[in-house]
């Protein structure tokens, strides 16, 4: 399926409602638009958020690598942003996306949250534990 | 509907896989077990996580108030934890819950993520924008 990027409309007033932390970052939950699976959590600074809204692709700030990354640009597991929500306090974001490829996780699992307490922690199950 | 709390089994090895940040906290996404709506994002330290697993109710650390809180204990909008997941890096949690009452948000909205970029930001819609 060939997907296309759709930039998200936004105003500076809306951007002003987002409260970035002392480190300049805000957590961004990524949810599958199709079935609601929670795929991953990343972090955005103001520039990553602007890039996400402006391009319709998901951009994050990598805390470990200290650089911007566009999800799937190297792996092919791209995310096509359908809507971007901010919470009541403005200190968390929710991206609803169409997910390309196998999924969001670098392990090959569809969701990064493939492990749960009380289960066998031996490795990725590939499925979506949150929607069982 | 009368719901009951179900403690979540866990091992110390599993707890050891969770990587708390420099502030001792890890973000915890809360998702509705019924329809997959992302309800809120809170923060847990190790003690809040142990309380959550041990009681089957959602416990968080309030960064603004500097205290533990059990969701819904005063509002009645309780969360009954059905499973707790940790991500590939161990630095984010996902709680799947049955949500009591009107919802998770202190505004009266069902989800804290009731606002989205490009929409009218005037106030809570009460519904679940992530599952429209």
Short mmCIF file of N, CA, C and O in Angstrom, two decimals, chain A:
data_model
loop_
_atom_site.label_atom_id
_atom_site.label_comp_id
_atom_site.label_asym_id
_atom_site.label_seq_id
_atom_site.Cartn_x
_atom_site.Cartn_y
_atom_site.Cartn_z
N UNK A 1 0.86 -1.20 0.00
CA UNK A 1 0.00 0.00 0.00
C UNK A 1 0.89 1.24 0.00
O UNK A 1 1.76 1.38 0.85
N UNK A 2 0.65 2.09 -0.95
CA UNK A 2 1.42 3.32 -1.04
C UNK A 2 0.75 4.40 -0.21
O UNK A 2 -0.37 4.81 -0.52
N UNK A 3 1.43 4.84 0.82
CA UNK A 3 0.86 5.87 1.67
C UNK A 3 1.51 7.21 1.37
O UNK A 3 2.64 7.26 0.91
N UNK A 4 0.77 8.24 1.64
CA UNK A 4 1.30 9.58 1.40
C UNK A 4 1.29 10.38 2.70
O UNK A 4 0.46 10.15 3.57
N UNK A 5 2.23 11.29 2.78
CA UNK A 5 2.33 12.15 3.96
C UNK A 5 1.31 13.27 3.87
O UNK A 5 1.11 13.86 2.81
N UNK A 6 0.66 13.55 4.99
CA UNK A 6 -0.30 14.64 5.07
C UNK A 6 0.10 15.57 6.21
O UNK A 6 -0.05 15.22 7.38
N UNK A 7 0.63 16.73 5.88
CA UNK A 7 0.97 17.70 6.94
C UNK A 7 -0.25 17.99 7.80
O UNK A 7 -1.39 17.94 7.31
N UNK A 8 0.00 18.27 9.08
CA UNK A 8 -1.08 18.55 10.03
C UNK A 8 -1.18 20.06 10.22
O UNK A 8 -0.18 20.71 10.52
N UNK A 9 -2.37 20.59 10.04
CA UNK A 9 -2.58 22.03 10.28
C UNK A 9 -2.34 22.35 11.75
O UNK A 9 -2.71 21.58 12.63
N UNK A 10 -1.74 23.49 12.00
CA UNK A 10 -1.59 23.91 13.39
C UNK A 10 -1.41 25.42 13.42
O UNK A 10 -1.10 26.04 12.40
N UNK A 11 -1.63 25.96 14.60
CA UNK A 11 -1.43 27.40 14.80
C UNK A 11 -0.33 27.60 15.84
O UNK A 11 -0.03 26.70 16.64
N UNK A 12 0.24 28.77 15.85
CA UNK A 12 1.26 29.08 16.86
C UNK A 12 0.64 29.08 18.25
O UNK A 12 1.30 28.73 19.24
N UNK A 13 -0.64 29.45 18.34
CA UNK A 13 -1.33 29.40 19.63
C UNK A 13 -1.38 27.97 20.16
O UNK A 13 -1.18 27.73 21.35
N UNK A 14 -1.67 27.03 19.26
CA UNK A 14 -1.70 25.62 19.68
C UNK A 14 -0.31 25.16 20.12
O UNK A 14 -0.15 24.52 21.16
N UNK A 15 0.69 25.50 19.34
CA UNK A 15 2.06 25.12 19.71
C UNK A 15 2.43 25.69 21.07
O UNK A 15 3.14 25.05 21.85
N UNK A 16 1.92 26.89 21.36
CA UNK A 16 2.22 27.53 22.63
C UNK A 16 1.62 26.84 23.83
O UNK A 16 1.99 27.11 24.97
N UNK A 17 0.68 25.91 23.59
CA UNK A 17 0.05 25.16 24.68
C UNK A 17 0.88 23.96 25.11
O UNK A 17 0.59 23.34 26.14
N UNK A 18 1.90 23.62 24.33
CA UNK A 18 2.74 22.46 24.67
C UNK A 18 3.84 22.91 25.63
O UNK A 18 4.56 23.87 25.38
N UNK A 19 3.90 22.21 26.74
CA UNK A 19 4.88 22.54 27.77
C UNK A 19 6.03 21.54 27.73
O UNK A 19 5.88 20.41 28.17
N UNK A 20 7.14 21.99 27.19
CA UNK A 20 8.32 21.14 27.14
C UNK A 20 8.99 21.14 28.51
O UNK A 20 8.95 22.13 29.24
N UNK A 21 9.61 20.01 28.86
CA UNK A 21 10.24 19.87 30.16
C UNK A 21 11.53 20.68 30.27
O UNK A 21 11.93 21.39 29.34
N UNK A 22 12.17 20.56 31.42
CA UNK A 22 13.42 21.29 31.67
C UNK A 22 14.49 20.89 30.65
O UNK A 22 15.37 21.70 30.34
N UNK A 23 14.38 19.67 30.13
CA UNK A 23 15.32 19.21 29.11
C UNK A 23 14.86 19.58 27.70
O UNK A 23 15.48 19.16 26.71
N UNK A 24 13.78 20.34 27.61
CA UNK A 24 13.28 20.78 26.30
C UNK A 24 12.47 19.74 25.56
O UNK A 24 12.12 19.93 24.39
N UNK A 25 12.14 18.64 26.24
CA UNK A 25 11.47 17.52 25.58
C UNK A 25 10.09 17.25 26.15
O UNK A 25 9.79 17.59 27.29
N UNK A 26 9.27 16.61 25.33
CA UNK A 26 7.95 16.16 25.77
C UNK A 26 7.78 14.73 25.23
O UNK A 26 8.20 14.43 24.12
N UNK A 27 7.21 13.83 26.07
CA UNK A 27 7.01 12.47 25.59
C UNK A 27 5.89 12.41 24.55
O UNK A 27 4.89 13.13 24.68
N UNK A 28 6.08 11.58 23.54
CA UNK A 28 5.09 11.44 22.46
C UNK A 28 4.75 9.97 22.30
O UNK A 28 5.59 9.16 21.89
N UNK A 29 3.51 9.64 22.63
CA UNK A 29 2.99 8.28 22.46
C UNK A 29 2.61 8.11 20.99
O UNK A 29 2.05 9.02 20.39
N UNK A 30 2.90 6.95 20.42
CA UNK A 30 2.50 6.69 19.04
C UNK A 30 1.52 5.51 19.02
O UNK A 30 1.83 4.43 19.53
N UNK A 31 0.35 5.75 18.45
CA UNK A 31 -0.73 4.75 18.43
C UNK A 31 -1.11 4.44 16.99
O UNK A 31 -1.19 5.34 16.14
N UNK A 32 -1.37 3.18 16.72
CA UNK A 32 -1.78 2.75 15.38
C UNK A 32 -3.21 3.22 15.09
O UNK A 32 -4.13 2.98 15.87
N UNK A 33 -3.38 3.89 13.95
CA UNK A 33 -4.70 4.42 13.59
C UNK A 33 -5.70 3.30 13.30
O UNK A 33 -6.91 3.49 13.44
N UNK A 34 -5.18 2.14 12.91
CA UNK A 34 -6.08 1.07 12.49
C UNK A 34 -6.76 0.36 13.64
O UNK A 34 -7.98 0.23 13.67
N UNK A 35 -5.98 -0.10 14.59
CA UNK A 35 -6.55 -0.92 15.66
C UNK A 35 -6.24 -0.41 17.06
O UNK A 35 -6.56 -1.07 18.05
N UNK A 36 -5.60 0.75 17.15
CA UNK A 36 -5.41 1.36 18.46
C UNK A 36 -4.22 0.85 19.25
O UNK A 36 -4.02 1.26 20.40
N UNK A 37 -3.45 -0.05 18.68
CA UNK A 37 -2.27 -0.55 19.38
C UNK A 37 -1.32 0.59 19.73
O UNK A 37 -1.03 1.45 18.89
N UNK A 38 -0.84 0.61 20.97
CA UNK A 38 0.20 1.56 21.35
C UNK A 38 1.53 1.00 20.85
O UNK A 38 1.96 -0.08 21.27
N UNK A 39 2.15 1.71 19.93
CA UNK A 39 3.32 1.20 19.23
C UNK A 39 4.63 1.52 19.94
O UNK A 39 5.53 0.68 20.02
N UNK A 40 4.77 2.74 20.41
CA UNK A 40 6.05 3.17 20.98
C UNK A 40 5.86 4.48 21.73
O UNK A 40 4.79 5.09 21.67
N UNK A 41 6.90 4.88 22.43
CA UNK A 41 6.96 6.21 23.02
C UNK A 41 8.31 6.82 22.67
O UNK A 41 9.35 6.18 22.84
N UNK A 42 8.28 8.04 22.14
CA UNK A 42 9.51 8.76 21.84
C UNK A 42 9.46 10.14 22.46
O UNK A 42 8.51 10.47 23.18
N UNK A 43 10.47 10.93 22.18
CA UNK A 43 10.53 12.29 22.74
C UNK A 43 10.69 13.30 21.62
O UNK A 43 11.40 13.05 20.64
N UNK A 44 10.03 14.43 21.78
CA UNK A 44 10.13 15.51 20.81
C UNK A 44 10.55 16.80 21.51
O UNK A 44 10.08 17.08 22.62
N UNK A 45 11.39 17.56 20.84
CA UNK A 45 11.55 18.95 21.24
C UNK A 45 10.69 19.79 20.29
O UNK A 45 9.95 19.25 19.46
N UNK A 46 10.75 21.10 20.43
CA UNK A 46 9.88 21.95 19.63
C UNK A 46 10.13 21.76 18.13
O UNK A 46 9.19 21.76 17.32
N UNK A 47 11.40 21.60 17.77
CA UNK A 47 11.74 21.44 16.36
C UNK A 47 11.21 20.11 15.81
O UNK A 47 10.67 20.05 14.70
N UNK A 48 11.35 19.04 16.58
CA UNK A 48 10.84 17.74 16.14
C UNK A 48 9.32 17.80 15.98
O UNK A 48 8.77 17.21 15.04
N UNK A 49 8.65 18.49 16.88
CA UNK A 49 7.19 18.63 16.76
C UNK A 49 6.82 19.41 15.51
O UNK A 49 5.90 19.03 14.77
N UNK A 50 7.53 20.50 15.25
CA UNK A 50 7.25 21.28 14.04
C UNK A 50 7.50 20.45 12.77
O UNK A 50 6.73 20.52 11.80
N UNK A 51 8.57 19.67 12.78
CA UNK A 51 8.85 18.82 11.62
C UNK A 51 7.75 17.78 11.43
O UNK A 51 7.32 17.49 10.31
N UNK A 52 7.28 17.20 12.56
CA UNK A 52 6.22 16.19 12.50
C UNK A 52 4.95 16.79 11.90
O UNK A 52 4.35 16.22 10.97
N UNK A 53 4.55 17.93 12.43
CA UNK A 53 3.32 18.58 11.94
C UNK A 53 3.49 19.04 10.49
O UNK A 53 2.58 18.92 9.67
N UNK A 54 4.67 19.54 10.18
CA UNK A 54 4.90 20.13 8.87
C UNK A 54 5.06 19.12 7.75
O UNK A 54 4.76 19.41 6.58
N UNK A 55 5.51 17.91 8.12
CA UNK A 55 5.79 16.90 7.10
C UNK A 55 4.79 15.75 7.10
O UNK A 55 4.69 15.00 6.12
N UNK A 56 4.08 15.54 8.23
CA UNK A 56 3.19 14.39 8.33
C UNK A 56 3.92 13.08 8.53
O UNK A 56 3.33 12.01 8.40
N UNK A 57 5.20 13.16 8.85
CA UNK A 57 5.99 11.99 9.25
C UNK A 57 6.42 12.22 10.70
O UNK A 57 6.53 13.36 11.15
N UNK A 58 6.71 11.14 11.41
CA UNK A 58 7.04 11.29 12.83
C UNK A 58 8.53 11.54 13.04
O UNK A 58 9.37 10.73 12.65
N UNK A 59 8.82 12.68 13.64
CA UNK A 59 10.18 13.08 13.96
C UNK A 59 10.36 13.09 15.47
O UNK A 59 9.49 13.57 16.21
N UNK A 60 11.49 12.58 15.92
CA UNK A 60 11.79 12.54 17.35
C UNK A 60 13.20 13.09 17.61
O UNK A 60 14.00 13.23 16.69
N UNK A 61 13.44 13.37 18.88
CA UNK A 61 14.80 13.68 19.32
C UNK A 61 15.33 12.45 20.05
O UNK A 61 14.71 11.96 20.99
N UNK A 62 16.44 11.92 19.58
CA UNK A 62 17.05 10.77 20.23
C UNK A 62 17.90 11.24 21.40
O UNK A 62 18.90 11.94 21.21
N UNK A 63 17.46 10.84 22.61
CA UNK A 63 18.23 11.24 23.80
C UNK A 63 19.57 10.52 23.85
O UNK A 63 20.55 11.06 24.36
N UNK A 64 19.64 9.30 23.33
CA UNK A 64 20.89 8.54 23.39
C UNK A 64 21.89 8.99 22.32
O UNK A 64 23.09 9.07 22.57
N UNK A 65 21.38 9.31 21.15
CA UNK A 65 22.29 9.69 20.06
C UNK A 65 22.45 11.19 19.94
O UNK A 65 23.35 11.67 19.25
N UNK A 66 21.55 11.94 20.58
CA UNK A 66 21.64 13.39 20.52
C UNK A 66 21.42 13.93 19.12
O UNK A 66 22.14 14.83 18.66
N UNK A 67 20.40 13.39 18.46
CA UNK A 67 20.12 13.87 17.10
C UNK A 67 18.64 13.65 16.77
O UNK A 67 17.96 12.85 17.40
N UNK A 68 18.17 14.36 15.76
CA UNK A 68 16.82 14.14 15.26
C UNK A 68 16.79 12.87 14.44
O UNK A 68 17.77 12.50 13.78
N UNK A 69 15.65 12.18 14.52
CA UNK A 69 15.46 11.04 13.61
C UNK A 69 14.02 11.00 13.16
O UNK A 69 13.10 11.33 13.88
N UNK A 70 13.89 10.62 11.90
CA UNK A 70 12.57 10.44 11.31
C UNK A 70 12.31 8.95 11.27
O UNK A 70 13.04 8.18 10.62
N UNK A 71 11.28 8.52 11.99
CA UNK A 71 11.00 7.10 12.18
C UNK A 71 10.87 6.37 10.84
O UNK A 71 10.05 6.77 10.00
N UNK A 72 11.66 5.30 10.68
CA UNK A 72 11.54 4.45 9.51
C UNK A 72 12.36 4.92 8.32
O UNK A 72 12.35 4.25 7.28
N UNK A 73 13.07 6.03 8.46
CA UNK A 73 13.80 6.56 7.32
C UNK A 73 14.90 5.61 6.87
O UNK A 73 15.19 5.50 5.68
N UNK A 74 15.49 4.88 7.82
CA UNK A 74 16.49 3.87 7.46
C UNK A 74 15.90 2.47 7.41
O UNK A 74 16.23 1.69 6.54
N UNK A 75 14.97 2.16 8.35
CA UNK A 75 14.42 0.80 8.42
C UNK A 75 13.30 0.55 7.42
O UNK A 75 13.00 -0.60 7.10
N UNK A 76 12.66 1.62 6.97
CA UNK A 76 11.50 1.47 6.11
C UNK A 76 10.19 1.38 6.87
O UNK A 76 9.11 1.41 6.27
N UNK A 77 10.29 1.25 8.19
CA UNK A 77 9.07 1.15 9.01
C UNK A 77 8.54 2.55 9.32
O UNK A 77 8.48 2.99 10.46
N UNK A 78 8.11 3.22 8.28
CA UNK A 78 7.69 4.62 8.39
C UNK A 78 6.35 4.78 9.09
O UNK A 78 5.53 3.87 9.09
N UNK A 79 6.16 5.95 9.65
CA UNK A 79 4.88 6.29 10.29
C UNK A 79 4.29 7.50 9.58
O UNK A 79 4.94 8.53 9.45
N UNK A 80 3.04 7.35 9.15
CA UNK A 80 2.32 8.41 8.45
C UNK A 80 1.31 9.00 9.42
O UNK A 80 0.34 8.34 9.81
N UNK A 81 1.56 10.23 9.78
CA UNK A 81 0.82 10.85 10.88
C UNK A 81 -0.57 11.27 10.42
O UNK A 81 -0.72 11.98 9.41
N UNK A 82 -1.59 10.81 11.13
CA UNK A 82 -2.97 11.16 10.81
C UNK A 82 -3.54 12.23 11.72
O UNK A 82 -4.40 13.01 11.33
N UNK A 83 -3.09 12.27 12.97
CA UNK A 83 -3.49 13.34 13.88
C UNK A 83 -2.50 13.42 15.03
O UNK A 83 -1.82 12.44 15.35
N UNK A 84 -2.40 14.59 15.61
CA UNK A 84 -1.50 14.81 16.74
C UNK A 84 -2.29 15.50 17.86
O UNK A 84 -2.87 16.56 17.65
N UNK A 85 -2.32 14.87 19.01
CA UNK A 85 -3.09 15.35 20.15
C UNK A 85 -2.16 15.79 21.27
O UNK A 85 -1.06 15.26 21.40
N UNK A 86 -2.61 16.72 22.09
CA UNK A 86 -1.85 17.11 23.28
C UNK A 86 -2.77 17.02 24.47
O UNK A 86 -3.98 17.21 24.37
N UNK A 87 -2.18 16.71 25.62
CA UNK A 87 -3.04 16.39 26.76
C UNK A 87 -3.44 17.63 27.54
O UNK A 87 -3.08 18.76 27.21
N UNK A 88 -4.24 17.41 28.57
CA UNK A 88 -4.85 18.51 29.34
C UNK A 88 -3.81 19.46 29.92
O UNK A 88 -4.06 20.66 30.01
N UNK A 89 -2.66 18.92 30.30
CA UNK A 89 -1.60 19.74 30.86
C UNK A 89 -0.62 20.22 29.80
O UNK A 89 0.28 21.00 30.10
N UNK A 90 -0.77 19.74 28.58
CA UNK A 90 0.13 20.13 27.50
C UNK A 90 1.52 19.55 27.61
O UNK A 90 2.43 19.97 26.89
N UNK A 91 1.69 18.54 28.49
CA UNK A 91 3.03 18.01 28.66
C UNK A 91 3.18 16.56 28.18
O UNK A 91 4.10 15.86 28.58
N UNK A 92 2.27 16.15 27.32
CA UNK A 92 2.40 14.86 26.65
C UNK A 92 1.67 14.93 25.31
O UNK A 92 0.67 15.65 25.18
N UNK A 93 2.19 14.21 24.33
CA UNK A 93 1.60 14.20 22.99
C UNK A 93 1.16 12.79 22.63
O UNK A 93 1.69 11.80 23.14
N UNK A 94 0.18 12.71 21.74
CA UNK A 94 -0.29 11.43 21.21
C UNK A 94 -0.37 11.55 19.70
O UNK A 94 -1.12 12.38 19.18
N UNK A 95 0.42 10.75 19.00
CA UNK A 95 0.37 10.70 17.55
C UNK A 95 -0.42 9.49 17.12
O UNK A 95 -0.18 8.37 17.61
N UNK A 96 -1.37 9.67 16.23
CA UNK A 96 -2.10 8.55 15.64
C UNK A 96 -1.58 8.39 14.22
O UNK A 96 -1.60 9.35 13.44
N UNK A 97 -1.08 7.19 13.92
CA UNK A 97 -0.34 7.00 12.67
C UNK A 97 -0.78 5.74 11.93
O UNK A 97 -1.31 4.80 12.52
N UNK A 98 -0.50 5.73 10.63
CA UNK A 98 -0.49 4.49 9.88
C UNK A 98 0.96 4.00 9.85
O UNK A 98 1.87 4.73 9.45
N UNK A 99 1.15 2.78 10.32
CA UNK A 99 2.50 2.23 10.48
C UNK A 99 2.85 1.34 9.29
O UNK A 99 2.16 0.37 9.01
N UNK A 100 3.95 1.65 8.65
CA UNK A 100 4.44 0.81 7.56
C UNK A 100 5.24 -0.38 8.10
O UNK A 100 5.69 -0.37 9.24
N UNK A 101 5.43 -1.36 7.27
CA UNK A 101 6.38 -2.42 7.55
C UNK A 101 5.95 -3.35 8.66
O UNK A 101 4.77 -3.54 8.93
N UNK A 102 6.94 -3.95 9.33
CA UNK A 102 6.66 -4.93 10.37
C UNK A 102 6.09 -4.30 11.62
O UNK A 102 5.36 -4.93 12.38
N UNK A 103 6.47 -3.06 11.86
CA UNK A 103 6.00 -2.41 13.07
C UNK A 103 6.95 -1.32 13.50
O UNK A 103 7.80 -0.89 12.73
N UNK A 104 6.79 -0.91 14.76
CA UNK A 104 7.52 0.25 15.25
C UNK A 104 8.81 -0.11 15.96
O UNK A 104 9.68 0.74 16.13
N UNK A 105 8.95 -1.37 16.40
CA UNK A 105 10.06 -1.69 17.30
C UNK A 105 11.29 -2.17 16.54
O UNK A 105 11.18 -2.95 15.59
N UNK A 106 12.46 -1.74 17.02
CA UNK A 106 13.71 -2.13 16.37
C UNK A 106 14.00 -3.62 16.53
O UNK A 106 14.85 -4.17 15.85
N UNK A 107 13.28 -4.29 17.46
CA UNK A 107 13.48 -5.73 17.66
C UNK A 107 12.76 -6.56 16.60
O UNK A 107 12.96 -7.77 16.51
N UNK A 108 11.88 -5.90 15.84
CA UNK A 108 11.07 -6.62 14.87
C UNK A 108 9.65 -6.84 15.35
O UNK A 108 8.78 -7.24 14.58
N UNK A 109 9.41 -6.57 16.63
CA UNK A 109 8.05 -6.66 17.15
C UNK A 109 7.21 -5.50 16.60
O UNK A 109 7.74 -4.46 16.23
N UNK A 110 5.93 -5.72 16.54
CA UNK A 110 5.07 -4.66 16.03
C UNK A 110 5.05 -3.47 17.00
O UNK A 110 5.19 -2.32 16.60
N UNK A 111 4.87 -3.76 18.29
CA UNK A 111 4.87 -2.73 19.32
C UNK A 111 6.11 -2.88 20.19
O UNK A 111 6.55 -4.00 20.46
N UNK A 112 6.65 -1.76 20.65
CA UNK A 112 7.77 -1.81 21.59
C UNK A 112 7.35 -2.42 22.93
O UNK A 112 8.19 -2.86 23.70
N UNK A 113 6.05 -2.45 23.21
CA UNK A 113 5.55 -2.92 24.50
C UNK A 113 5.16 -4.40 24.42
O UNK A 113 4.07 -4.78 24.84
N UNK A 114 6.05 -5.21 23.88
CA UNK A 114 5.71 -6.62 23.65
C UNK A 114 5.88 -7.48 24.89
O UNK A 114 5.51 -8.63 24.89
N UNK A 115 6.45 -6.92 25.95
CA UNK A 115 6.64 -7.69 27.18
C UNK A 115 5.74 -7.17 28.29
O UNK A 115 5.52 -5.98 28.40
N UNK A 116 5.25 -8.09 29.11
CA UNK A 116 4.41 -7.68 30.23
C UNK A 116 4.84 -8.40 31.50
O UNK A 116 5.39 -9.51 31.44
N UNK A 117 4.61 -7.78 32.60
CA UNK A 117 4.94 -8.39 33.89
C UNK A 117 4.10 -9.65 34.08
O UNK A 117 2.92 -9.68 33.76
N UNK A 118 4.76 -10.68 34.59
CA UNK A 118 4.08 -11.93 34.85
C UNK A 118 4.06 -12.86 33.65
O UNK A 118 3.55 -13.97 33.72
N UNK A 119 4.66 -12.41 32.53
CA UNK A 119 4.75 -13.27 31.35
C UNK A 119 6.18 -13.73 31.19
O UNK A 119 7.08 -13.29 31.88
N UNK A 120 6.40 -14.59 30.26
CA UNK A 120 7.75 -15.02 29.93
C UNK A 120 8.49 -13.84 29.28
O UNK A 120 8.08 -13.37 28.23
N UNK A 121 9.54 -13.37 29.91
CA UNK A 121 10.23 -12.19 29.39
C UNK A 121 11.31 -12.54 28.38
O UNK A 121 12.25 -11.77 28.18
N UNK A 122 11.20 -13.68 27.74
CA UNK A 122 12.32 -14.16 26.92
C UNK A 122 12.48 -13.40 25.61
O UNK A 122 13.54 -13.44 25.00
N UNK A 123 11.46 -12.73 25.14
CA UNK A 123 11.68 -11.99 23.91
C UNK A 123 10.41 -11.57 23.22
O UNK A 123 9.31 -11.82 23.72
N UNK A 124 10.60 -10.92 22.06
CA UNK A 124 9.45 -10.39 21.32
C UNK A 124 8.50 -11.49 20.88
O UNK A 124 8.93 -12.54 20.42
N UNK A 125 7.22 -11.21 21.05
CA UNK A 125 6.22 -12.15 20.55
C UNK A 125 5.73 -11.71 19.19
O UNK A 125 5.09 -12.46 18.48
N UNK A 126 6.08 -10.48 18.83
CA UNK A 126 5.70 -9.98 17.52
C UNK A 126 4.31 -9.40 17.46
O UNK A 126 3.99 -8.63 16.59
N UNK A 127 3.50 -9.76 18.37
CA UNK A 127 2.11 -9.31 18.35
C UNK A 127 1.91 -8.05 19.15
O UNK A 127 2.84 -7.32 19.42
N UNK A 128 0.71 -7.85 19.54
CA UNK A 128 0.37 -6.63 20.26
C UNK A 128 -0.27 -6.98 21.59
O UNK A 128 -1.47 -7.19 21.66
N UNK A 129 0.55 -7.07 22.62
CA UNK A 129 0.01 -7.49 23.92
C UNK A 129 -1.09 -6.58 24.43
O UNK A 129 -1.96 -7.01 25.17
N UNK A 130 -1.06 -5.33 23.98
CA UNK A 130 -2.04 -4.38 24.51
C UNK A 130 -3.42 -4.59 23.93
O UNK A 130 -4.39 -4.06 24.43
N UNK A 131 -3.51 -5.35 22.86
CA UNK A 131 -4.82 -5.50 22.22
C UNK A 131 -5.25 -6.96 22.19
O UNK A 131 -6.09 -7.33 21.39
N UNK A 132 -4.66 -7.79 23.03
CA UNK A 132 -5.06 -9.19 23.07
C UNK A 132 -6.49 -9.34 23.58
O UNK A 132 -6.91 -8.56 24.42
#
